[in-house]
Coordinates of C-alpha atoms in Angstrom, one line a residue:
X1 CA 0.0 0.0 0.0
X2 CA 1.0 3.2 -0.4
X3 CA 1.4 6.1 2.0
X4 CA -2.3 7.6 1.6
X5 CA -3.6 3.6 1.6
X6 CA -1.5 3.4 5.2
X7 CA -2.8 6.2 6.6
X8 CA -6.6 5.9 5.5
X9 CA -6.2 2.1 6.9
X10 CA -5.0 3.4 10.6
X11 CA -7.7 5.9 10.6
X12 CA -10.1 3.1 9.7
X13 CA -8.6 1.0 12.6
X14 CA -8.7 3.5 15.5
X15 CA -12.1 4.2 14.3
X16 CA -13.3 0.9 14.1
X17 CA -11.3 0.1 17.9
X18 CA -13.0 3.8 19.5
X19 CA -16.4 2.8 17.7
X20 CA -16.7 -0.5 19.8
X21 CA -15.3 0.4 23.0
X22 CA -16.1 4.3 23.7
X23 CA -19.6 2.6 24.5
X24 CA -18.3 0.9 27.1
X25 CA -15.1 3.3 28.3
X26 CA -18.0 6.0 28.7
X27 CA -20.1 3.8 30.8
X28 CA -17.1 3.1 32.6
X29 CA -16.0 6.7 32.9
X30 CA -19.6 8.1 33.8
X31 CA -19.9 5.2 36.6
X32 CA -16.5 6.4 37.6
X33 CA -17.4 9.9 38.2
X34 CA -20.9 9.1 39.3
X35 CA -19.4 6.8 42.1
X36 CA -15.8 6.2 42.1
X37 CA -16.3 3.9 44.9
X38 CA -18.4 1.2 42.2
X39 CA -15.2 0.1 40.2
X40 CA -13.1 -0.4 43.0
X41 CA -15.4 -2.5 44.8
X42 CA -15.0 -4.8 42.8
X43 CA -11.0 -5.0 42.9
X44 CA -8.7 -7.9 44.1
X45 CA -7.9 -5.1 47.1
X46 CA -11.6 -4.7 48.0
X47 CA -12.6 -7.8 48.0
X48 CA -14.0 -9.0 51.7
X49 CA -12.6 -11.5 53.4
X50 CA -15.7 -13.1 54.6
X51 CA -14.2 -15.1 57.2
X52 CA -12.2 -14.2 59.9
X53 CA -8.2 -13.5 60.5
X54 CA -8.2 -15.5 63.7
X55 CA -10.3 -17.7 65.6
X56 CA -13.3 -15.7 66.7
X57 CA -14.5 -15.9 70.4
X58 CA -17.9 -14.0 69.3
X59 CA -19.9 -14.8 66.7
X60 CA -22.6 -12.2 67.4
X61 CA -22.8 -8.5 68.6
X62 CA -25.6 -7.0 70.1
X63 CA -25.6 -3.4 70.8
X64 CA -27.3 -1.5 73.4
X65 CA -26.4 2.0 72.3
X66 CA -27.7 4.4 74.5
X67 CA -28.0 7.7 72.8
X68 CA -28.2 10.8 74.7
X69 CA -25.3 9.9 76.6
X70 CA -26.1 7.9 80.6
X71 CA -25.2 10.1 83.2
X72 CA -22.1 7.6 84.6
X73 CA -21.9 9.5 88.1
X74 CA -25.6 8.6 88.4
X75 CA -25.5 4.7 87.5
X76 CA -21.8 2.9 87.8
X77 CA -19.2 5.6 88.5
X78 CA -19.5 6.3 92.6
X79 CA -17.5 9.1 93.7
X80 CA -17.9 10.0 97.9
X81 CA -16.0 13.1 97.1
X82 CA -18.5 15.0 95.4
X83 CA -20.8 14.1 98.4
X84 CA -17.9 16.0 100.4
X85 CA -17.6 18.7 98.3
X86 CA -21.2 19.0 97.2
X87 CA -22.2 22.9 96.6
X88 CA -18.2 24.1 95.8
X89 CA -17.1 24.9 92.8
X90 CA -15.1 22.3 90.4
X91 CA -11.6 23.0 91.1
X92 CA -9.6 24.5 88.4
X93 CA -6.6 22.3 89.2
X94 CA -9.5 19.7 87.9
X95 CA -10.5 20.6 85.0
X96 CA -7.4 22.6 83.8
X97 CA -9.1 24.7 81.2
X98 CA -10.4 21.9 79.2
X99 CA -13.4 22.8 76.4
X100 CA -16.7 23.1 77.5
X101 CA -20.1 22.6 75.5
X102 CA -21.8 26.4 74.9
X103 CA -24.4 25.1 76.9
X104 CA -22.2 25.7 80.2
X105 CA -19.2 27.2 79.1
X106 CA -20.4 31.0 80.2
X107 CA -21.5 29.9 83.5
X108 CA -19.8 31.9 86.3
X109 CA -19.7 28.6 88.7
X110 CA -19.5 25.0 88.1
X111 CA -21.1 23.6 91.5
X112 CA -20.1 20.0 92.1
X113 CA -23.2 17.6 91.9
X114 CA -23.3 14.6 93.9
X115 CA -25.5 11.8 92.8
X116 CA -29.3 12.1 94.7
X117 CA -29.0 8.1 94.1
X118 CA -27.4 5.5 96.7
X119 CA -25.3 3.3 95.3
X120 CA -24.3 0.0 97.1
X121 CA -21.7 -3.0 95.8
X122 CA -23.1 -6.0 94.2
X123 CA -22.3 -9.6 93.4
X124 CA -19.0 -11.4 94.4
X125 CA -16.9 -8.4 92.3
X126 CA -18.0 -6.3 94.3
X127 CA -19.4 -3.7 92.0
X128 CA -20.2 -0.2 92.6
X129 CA -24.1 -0.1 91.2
X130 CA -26.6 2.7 91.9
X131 CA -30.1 1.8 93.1
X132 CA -31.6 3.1 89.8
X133 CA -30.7 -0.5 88.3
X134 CA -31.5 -3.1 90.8
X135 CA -31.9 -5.8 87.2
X136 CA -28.3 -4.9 86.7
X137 CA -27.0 -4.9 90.1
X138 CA -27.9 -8.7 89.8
X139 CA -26.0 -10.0 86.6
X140 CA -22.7 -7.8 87.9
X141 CA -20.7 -11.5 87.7
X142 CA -21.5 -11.3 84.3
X143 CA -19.9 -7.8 83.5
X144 CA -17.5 -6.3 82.3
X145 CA -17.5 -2.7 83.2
X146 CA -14.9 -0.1 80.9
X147 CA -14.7 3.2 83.6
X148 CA -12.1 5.0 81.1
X149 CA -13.9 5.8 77.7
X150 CA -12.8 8.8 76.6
X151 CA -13.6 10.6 73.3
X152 CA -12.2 13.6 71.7
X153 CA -16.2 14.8 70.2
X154 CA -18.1 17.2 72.6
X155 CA -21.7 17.6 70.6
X156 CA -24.1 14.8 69.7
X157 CA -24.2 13.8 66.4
X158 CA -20.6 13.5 66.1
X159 CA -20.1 12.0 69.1
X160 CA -22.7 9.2 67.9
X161 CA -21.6 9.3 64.5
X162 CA -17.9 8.3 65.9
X163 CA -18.4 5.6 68.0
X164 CA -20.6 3.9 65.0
X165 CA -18.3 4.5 62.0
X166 CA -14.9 5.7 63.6
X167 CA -15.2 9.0 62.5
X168 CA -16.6 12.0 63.5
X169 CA -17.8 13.4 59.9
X170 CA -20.7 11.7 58.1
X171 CA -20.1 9.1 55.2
X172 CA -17.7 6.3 56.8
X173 CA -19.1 2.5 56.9
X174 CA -21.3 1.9 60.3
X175 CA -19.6 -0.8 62.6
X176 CA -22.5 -3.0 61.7
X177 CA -21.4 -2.6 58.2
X178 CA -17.4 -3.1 58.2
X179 CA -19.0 -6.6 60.4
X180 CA -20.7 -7.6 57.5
X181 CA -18.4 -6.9 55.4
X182 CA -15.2 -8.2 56.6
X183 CA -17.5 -11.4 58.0
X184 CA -20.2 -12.5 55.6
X185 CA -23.8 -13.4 56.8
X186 CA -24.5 -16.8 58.3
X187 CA -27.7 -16.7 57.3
X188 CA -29.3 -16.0 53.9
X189 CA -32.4 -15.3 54.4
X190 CA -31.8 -12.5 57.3
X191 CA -29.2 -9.5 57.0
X192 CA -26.3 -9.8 58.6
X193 CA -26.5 -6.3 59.7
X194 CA -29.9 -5.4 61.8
X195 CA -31.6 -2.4 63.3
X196 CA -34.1 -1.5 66.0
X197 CA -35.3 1.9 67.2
X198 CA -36.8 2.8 70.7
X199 CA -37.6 6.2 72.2
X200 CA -37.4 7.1 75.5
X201 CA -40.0 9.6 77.5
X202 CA -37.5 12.6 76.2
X203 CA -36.1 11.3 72.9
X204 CA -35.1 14.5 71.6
X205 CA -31.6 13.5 70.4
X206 CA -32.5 12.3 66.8
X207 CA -30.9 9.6 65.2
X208 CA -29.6 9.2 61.2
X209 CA -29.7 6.3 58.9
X210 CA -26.0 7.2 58.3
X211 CA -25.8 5.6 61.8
X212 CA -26.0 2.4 59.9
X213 CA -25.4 3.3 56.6
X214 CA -22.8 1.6 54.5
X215 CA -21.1 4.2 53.2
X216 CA -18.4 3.8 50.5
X217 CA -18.9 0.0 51.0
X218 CA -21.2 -2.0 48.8
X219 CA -24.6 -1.3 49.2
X220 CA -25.3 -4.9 50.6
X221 CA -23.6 -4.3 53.9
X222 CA -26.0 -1.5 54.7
X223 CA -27.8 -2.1 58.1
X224 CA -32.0 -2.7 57.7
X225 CA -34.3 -1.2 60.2
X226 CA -37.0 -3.6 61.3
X227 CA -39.6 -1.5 62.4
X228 CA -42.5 -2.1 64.6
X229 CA -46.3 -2.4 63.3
X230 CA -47.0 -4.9 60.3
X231 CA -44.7 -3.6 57.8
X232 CA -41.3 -4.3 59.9
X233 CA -39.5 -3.4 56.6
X234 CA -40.3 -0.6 54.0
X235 CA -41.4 -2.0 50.2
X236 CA -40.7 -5.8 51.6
X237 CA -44.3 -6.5 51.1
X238 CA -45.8 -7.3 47.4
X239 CA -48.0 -4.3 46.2
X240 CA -51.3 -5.2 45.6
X241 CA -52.1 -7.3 42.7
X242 CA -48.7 -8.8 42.9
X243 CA -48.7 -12.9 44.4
X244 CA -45.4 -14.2 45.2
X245 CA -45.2 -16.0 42.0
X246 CA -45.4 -12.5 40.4
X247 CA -42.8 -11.4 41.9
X248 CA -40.5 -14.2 41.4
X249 CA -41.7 -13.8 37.7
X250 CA -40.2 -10.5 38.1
X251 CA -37.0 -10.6 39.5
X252 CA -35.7 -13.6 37.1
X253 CA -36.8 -11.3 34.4
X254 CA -35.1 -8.4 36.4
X255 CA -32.0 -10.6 37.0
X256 CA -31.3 -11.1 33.4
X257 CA -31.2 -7.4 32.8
X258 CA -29.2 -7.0 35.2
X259 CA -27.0 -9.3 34.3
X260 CA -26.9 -7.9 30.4
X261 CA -26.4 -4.2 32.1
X262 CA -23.2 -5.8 34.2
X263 CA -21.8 -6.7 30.8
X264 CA -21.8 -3.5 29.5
X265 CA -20.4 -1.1 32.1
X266 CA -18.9 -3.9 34.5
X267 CA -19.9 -1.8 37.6
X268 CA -20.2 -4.3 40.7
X269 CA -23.3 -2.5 42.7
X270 CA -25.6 -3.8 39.8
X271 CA -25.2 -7.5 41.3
X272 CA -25.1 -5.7 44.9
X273 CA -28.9 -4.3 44.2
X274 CA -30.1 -8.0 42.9
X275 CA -28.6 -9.6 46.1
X276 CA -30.8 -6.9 47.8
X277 CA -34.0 -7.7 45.4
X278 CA -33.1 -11.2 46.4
X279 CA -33.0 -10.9 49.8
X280 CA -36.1 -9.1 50.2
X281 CA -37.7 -11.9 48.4
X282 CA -36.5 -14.2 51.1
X283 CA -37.6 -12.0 53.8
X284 CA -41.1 -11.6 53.0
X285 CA -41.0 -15.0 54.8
X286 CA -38.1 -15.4 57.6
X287 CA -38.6 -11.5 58.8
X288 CA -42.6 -12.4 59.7
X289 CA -41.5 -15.6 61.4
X290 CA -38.6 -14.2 63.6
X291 CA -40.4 -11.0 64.2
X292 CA -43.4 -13.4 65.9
X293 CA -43.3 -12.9 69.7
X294 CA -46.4 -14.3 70.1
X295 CA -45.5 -17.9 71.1
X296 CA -42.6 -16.5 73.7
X297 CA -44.2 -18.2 77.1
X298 CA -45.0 -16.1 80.0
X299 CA -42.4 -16.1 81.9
X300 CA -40.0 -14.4 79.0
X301 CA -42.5 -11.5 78.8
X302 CA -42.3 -11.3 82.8
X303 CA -38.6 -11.8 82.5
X304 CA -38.0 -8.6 80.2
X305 CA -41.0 -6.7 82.0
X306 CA -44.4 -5.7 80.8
X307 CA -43.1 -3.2 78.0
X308 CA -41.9 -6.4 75.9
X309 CA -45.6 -7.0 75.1
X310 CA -45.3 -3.3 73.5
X311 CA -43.9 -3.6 69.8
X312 CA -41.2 -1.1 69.4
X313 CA -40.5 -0.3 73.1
X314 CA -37.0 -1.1 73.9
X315 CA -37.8 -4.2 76.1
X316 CA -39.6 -5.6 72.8
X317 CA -36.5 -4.9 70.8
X318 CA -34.1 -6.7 73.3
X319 CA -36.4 -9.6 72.9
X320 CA -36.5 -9.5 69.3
X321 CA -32.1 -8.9 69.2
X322 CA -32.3 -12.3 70.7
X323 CA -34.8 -14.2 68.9
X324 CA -32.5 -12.8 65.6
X325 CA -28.9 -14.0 66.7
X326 CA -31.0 -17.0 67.6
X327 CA -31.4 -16.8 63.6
X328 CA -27.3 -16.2 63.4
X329 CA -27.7 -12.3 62.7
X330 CA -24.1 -11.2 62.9
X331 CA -24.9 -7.7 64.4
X332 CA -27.7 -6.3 65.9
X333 CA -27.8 -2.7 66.5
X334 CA -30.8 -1.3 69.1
X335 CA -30.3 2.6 69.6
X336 CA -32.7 4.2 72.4
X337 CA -33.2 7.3 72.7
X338 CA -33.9 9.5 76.1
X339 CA -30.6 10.2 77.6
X340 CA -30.2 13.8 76.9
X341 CA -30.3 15.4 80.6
X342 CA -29.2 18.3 80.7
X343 CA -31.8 19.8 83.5
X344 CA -34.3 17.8 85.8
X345 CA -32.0 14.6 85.7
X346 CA -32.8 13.2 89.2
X347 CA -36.6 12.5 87.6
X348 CA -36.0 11.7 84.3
X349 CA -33.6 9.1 84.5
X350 CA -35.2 7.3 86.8
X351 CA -37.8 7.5 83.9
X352 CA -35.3 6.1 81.7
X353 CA -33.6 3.6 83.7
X354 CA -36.8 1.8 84.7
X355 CA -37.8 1.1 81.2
X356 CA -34.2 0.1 80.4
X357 CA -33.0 -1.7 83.3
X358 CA -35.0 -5.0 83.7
X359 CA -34.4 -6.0 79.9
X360 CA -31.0 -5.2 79.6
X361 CA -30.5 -7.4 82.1
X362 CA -33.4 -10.0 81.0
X363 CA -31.6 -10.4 77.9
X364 CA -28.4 -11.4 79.5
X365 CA -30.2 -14.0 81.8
X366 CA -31.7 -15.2 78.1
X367 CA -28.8 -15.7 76.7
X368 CA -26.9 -17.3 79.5
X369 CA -29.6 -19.5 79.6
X370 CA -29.9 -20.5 76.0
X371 CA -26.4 -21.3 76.0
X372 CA -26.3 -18.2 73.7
X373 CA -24.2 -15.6 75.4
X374 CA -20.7 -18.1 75.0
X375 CA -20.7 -17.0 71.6
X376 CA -22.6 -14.0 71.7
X377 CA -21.5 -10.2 73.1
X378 CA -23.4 -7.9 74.7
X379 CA -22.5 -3.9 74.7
X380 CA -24.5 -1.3 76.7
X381 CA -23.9 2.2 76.6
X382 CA -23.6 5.9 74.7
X383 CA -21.9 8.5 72.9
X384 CA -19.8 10.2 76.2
X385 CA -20.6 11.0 79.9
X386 CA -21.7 13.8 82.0
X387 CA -20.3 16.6 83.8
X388 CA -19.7 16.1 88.0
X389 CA -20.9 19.8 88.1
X390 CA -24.3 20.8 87.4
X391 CA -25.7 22.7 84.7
X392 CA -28.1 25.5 86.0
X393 CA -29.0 25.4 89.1
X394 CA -28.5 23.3 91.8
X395 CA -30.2 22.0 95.1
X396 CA -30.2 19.0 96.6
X397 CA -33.4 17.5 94.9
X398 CA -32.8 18.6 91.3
X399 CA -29.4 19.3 89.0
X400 CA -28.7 18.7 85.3
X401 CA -25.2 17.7 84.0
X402 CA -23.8 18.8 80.2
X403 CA -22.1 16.8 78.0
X404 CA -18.8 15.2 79.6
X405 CA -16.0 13.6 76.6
X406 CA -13.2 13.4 79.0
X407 CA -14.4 9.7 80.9
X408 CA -17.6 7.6 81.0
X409 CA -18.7 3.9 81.5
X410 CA -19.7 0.9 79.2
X411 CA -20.1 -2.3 79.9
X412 CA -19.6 -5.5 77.8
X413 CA -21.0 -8.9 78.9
X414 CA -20.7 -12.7 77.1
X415 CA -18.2 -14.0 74.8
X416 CA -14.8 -13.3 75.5
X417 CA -14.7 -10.6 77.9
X418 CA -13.7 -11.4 81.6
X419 CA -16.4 -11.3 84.3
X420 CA -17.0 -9.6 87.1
X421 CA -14.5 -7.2 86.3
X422 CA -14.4 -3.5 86.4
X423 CA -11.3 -1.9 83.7
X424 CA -10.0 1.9 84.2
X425 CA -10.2 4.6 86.3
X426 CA -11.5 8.3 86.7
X427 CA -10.3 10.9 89.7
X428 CA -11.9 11.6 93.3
X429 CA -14.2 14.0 91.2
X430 CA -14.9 11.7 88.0
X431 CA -13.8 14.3 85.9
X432 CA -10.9 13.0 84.3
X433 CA -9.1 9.2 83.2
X434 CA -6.6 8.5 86.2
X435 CA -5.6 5.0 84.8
X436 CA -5.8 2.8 81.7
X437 CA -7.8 5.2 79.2
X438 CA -9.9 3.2 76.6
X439 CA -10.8 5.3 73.5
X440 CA -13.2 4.9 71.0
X441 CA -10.8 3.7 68.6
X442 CA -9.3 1.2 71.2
X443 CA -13.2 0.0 72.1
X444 CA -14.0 -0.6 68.2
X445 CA -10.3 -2.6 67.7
X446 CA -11.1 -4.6 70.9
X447 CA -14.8 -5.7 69.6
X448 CA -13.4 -6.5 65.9
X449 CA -11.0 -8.6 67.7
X450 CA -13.1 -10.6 69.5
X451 CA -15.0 -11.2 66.6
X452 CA -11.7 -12.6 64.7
X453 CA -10.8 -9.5 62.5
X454 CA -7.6 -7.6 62.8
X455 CA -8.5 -4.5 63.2
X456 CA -6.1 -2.8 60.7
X457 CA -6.3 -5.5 58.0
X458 CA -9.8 -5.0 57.5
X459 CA -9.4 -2.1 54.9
X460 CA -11.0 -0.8 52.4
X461 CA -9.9 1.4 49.5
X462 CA -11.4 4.5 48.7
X463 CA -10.5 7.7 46.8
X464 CA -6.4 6.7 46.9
X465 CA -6.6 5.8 50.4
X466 CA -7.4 2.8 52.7
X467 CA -9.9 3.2 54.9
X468 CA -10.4 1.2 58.1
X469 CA -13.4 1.5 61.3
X470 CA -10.1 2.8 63.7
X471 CA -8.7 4.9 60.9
X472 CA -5.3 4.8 61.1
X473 CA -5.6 4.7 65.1
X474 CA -6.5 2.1 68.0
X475 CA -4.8 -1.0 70.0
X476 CA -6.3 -4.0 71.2
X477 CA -7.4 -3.9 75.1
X478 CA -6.0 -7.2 75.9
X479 CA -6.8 -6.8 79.8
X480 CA -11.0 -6.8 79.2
X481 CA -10.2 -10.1 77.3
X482 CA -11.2 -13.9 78.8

């Protein structure tokens, strides 16, 4: 050929080449911009484990999040010096100019508030309990009690946000989430990631589905809220004029476009949304059947009190956490709200502690008795503590407390965690960590550990950099473990 044939012919070819793949490098670029997170799902790098790094001691997590933040000085955390010094002002030698919430920060005194509530040791540990949970001062044997969280987030939401995704900004994976994904589901017909909602008298405090959201991991790991009332799950149930062997009609036919539209721009989420389709279409008939309370015998409704007849109260929800890991749900998360007191706290927590006392530690006794809770862990408790002075005024029969980062208390119970024991420790005034600080990061790496993950190989890559539940933070408190 000559030189105009030669150069016609490469035109030809890169024509040809860009005519049958810009179809397909567009879809991939569009994806790319629409979601960078889609193509690299599907990578050798992001590929989940789905099975642990070690030998697991838990196999299940249920937790008790407390949003609102438990007043600690009030329920676990006794501290005779406050009693001393009741009235005077927090010394500054104390709180050495640490940050305060607006709420408190331009008050001209910080009067020291001691707990209005007795508090007594319990069990053979000996644990400090107040009488606002006698349920809990009975299963102390079974505790483990953390007296040294800390947390660097003063507000809220990202408080909340941080000890469920490991950051304080919106948009990380939940804990639930990074579970599922690093761990698979052991059972197909359930998530492996649930969620159940309760309100307390003053739920103020609202609560996001980012909470539970996946984030930048695929959209399967997300966390599904089962609600109360007879549609547990939004769009689970068939519109009407649609049978079930409409719908199943349906989603083969769906499938196969799928299928065809994951040949053309190769972007993983499309088989992510059919396992979802798929798994609702499984649902429709496990999330009825383990949802059914009605044939729990007497003595469990009198065992987790009379708000467990009461769908969507938190004693119902701590029923229905165990009647799922019964169904091997890998993470159950049960948020309630009510904790938020900032004024009139001597009445309103014993509100709150009475309707969340006797099934926190019904669902213990459960467990232990099903044989449940040697695989299973327990965690109770929120976002931060309160403050040892009060906020507003202050008389012997009424006080508030604001927000308090610097220490609070959790406790863990069941699978590999020790018993009966009681881990950190704040000052005279409860103010500040005086040994063996546990932060948030520290609490999430211990949890993932029990449940056989390494806590920084369980990574995730994401815009360039790999993201992790501890972020590039955390260690491994080996003292808590059994």
């Amino acid at each position: 050929m000559n030189n105009l044939e030669d150069e016609l012919h490469d035109q030809l070819s890169r024509r040809t080449f860009l005519g049958k793949t810009s179809a397909g490098l567009g879809a991939i670029a569009l994806a790319s911009l629409l979601n960078p997170t889609k193509l690299m799902a599907g990578s050798e790098e992001n590929r989940p484990p789905g099975k642990p790094h070690f030998s697991p001691k838990v196999k299940r997590v249920i937790y008790l999040f407390q949003s609102g933040a438990p007043s600690q000085l009030d329920l676990f955390d006794y501290k005779p010096k406050l009693e001393t010094m009741w009235g005077q002002d927090l010394p500054e030698s104390i709180r050495k100019g640490q940050r305060l919430t607006g709420m408190t920060a331009g008050q001209s005194r910080f009067p020291l508030a001691a707990s209005k509530f007795k508090f007594a040791k319990h069990g053979n540990s000996q644990m400090w309990v107040s009488e606002l949970l006698p349920y809990t001062s009975r299963i102390t044997d079974d505790l483990c009690f953390i007296r040294s969280m800390n947390t660097e987030a003063i507000n809220h939401d990202p408080a909340v946000t941080f000890f469920q995704t490991g950051s304080q900004q919106a948009g990380r994976p939940s804990f639930g989430s990074w579970a599922s994904y690093g761990l698979g589901s052991d059972n197909q017909n359930l998530p492996a990631f649930v969620v159940l909602l309760s309100k307390g008298r003053n739920g103020d405090q609202p609560l996001y589905a980012k909470l539970w959201s996946n984030g930048f991991l695929p959209s399967v790991h997300q966390g599904v809220v089962f609600r109360s009332g007879p549609d547990p799950v939004y769009y689970l149930n068939n519109p009407p004029g649609i049978d079930k062997t409409s719908r199943r009609r349906m989603l083969d036919y769906l499938g196969k476009l799928h299928q065809e539209q994951f040949k053309q721009v190769l972007d993983p989420e499309i088989n992510n949304r059919m396992a979802q389709y798929e798994m609702a279409y499984r649902m429709q008939t496990s999330v009825p059947e383990t949802l059914d309370i009605s044939k729990e015998p007497d003595y469990i409704f009198d065992m987790y009190g009379p708000d467990s007849r009461k769908p969507g109260t938190f004693a119902a929800n701590c029923l229905l956490a165990r009647k799922l890991i019964e169904k091997d749900v890998k993470f159950v998360q049960l948020y309630h709200q009510g904790w938020d007191q900032h004024g009139n706290l001597p009445n309103d927590i014993q509100i709150q502690t009475k309707s969340v006392d006797q099934p926190s530690a019904a669902l213990i006794m459960d467990l232990k008795q099903r044989g449940l809770l040697d695989d299973t862990l327990v965690i109770w408790g929120g976002e931060f503590g309160r403050t040892n002075y009060s906020q507003g005024k202050l008389s012997k029969e009424n006080y508030g407390r604001d927000h308090h980062p610097r220490c609070f208390t959790v406790w863990m119970a069941g699978a590999g965690v020790q018993k009966g024991m009681v881990y950190g420790e704040t000052d005279e005034f409860g103010y500040n960590v005086l040994k063996d600080p546990v932060h948030v990061h520290d609490f999430q790496a211990t949890i993932l550990h029990l449940m056989g993950v390494d806590h920084e190989k369980l990574v995730f890559k994401h815009q360039g950099r790999r993201y992790r539940l501890t972020d590039v933070h955390g260690k491994v408190v080996k003292p808590v473990l059994a």
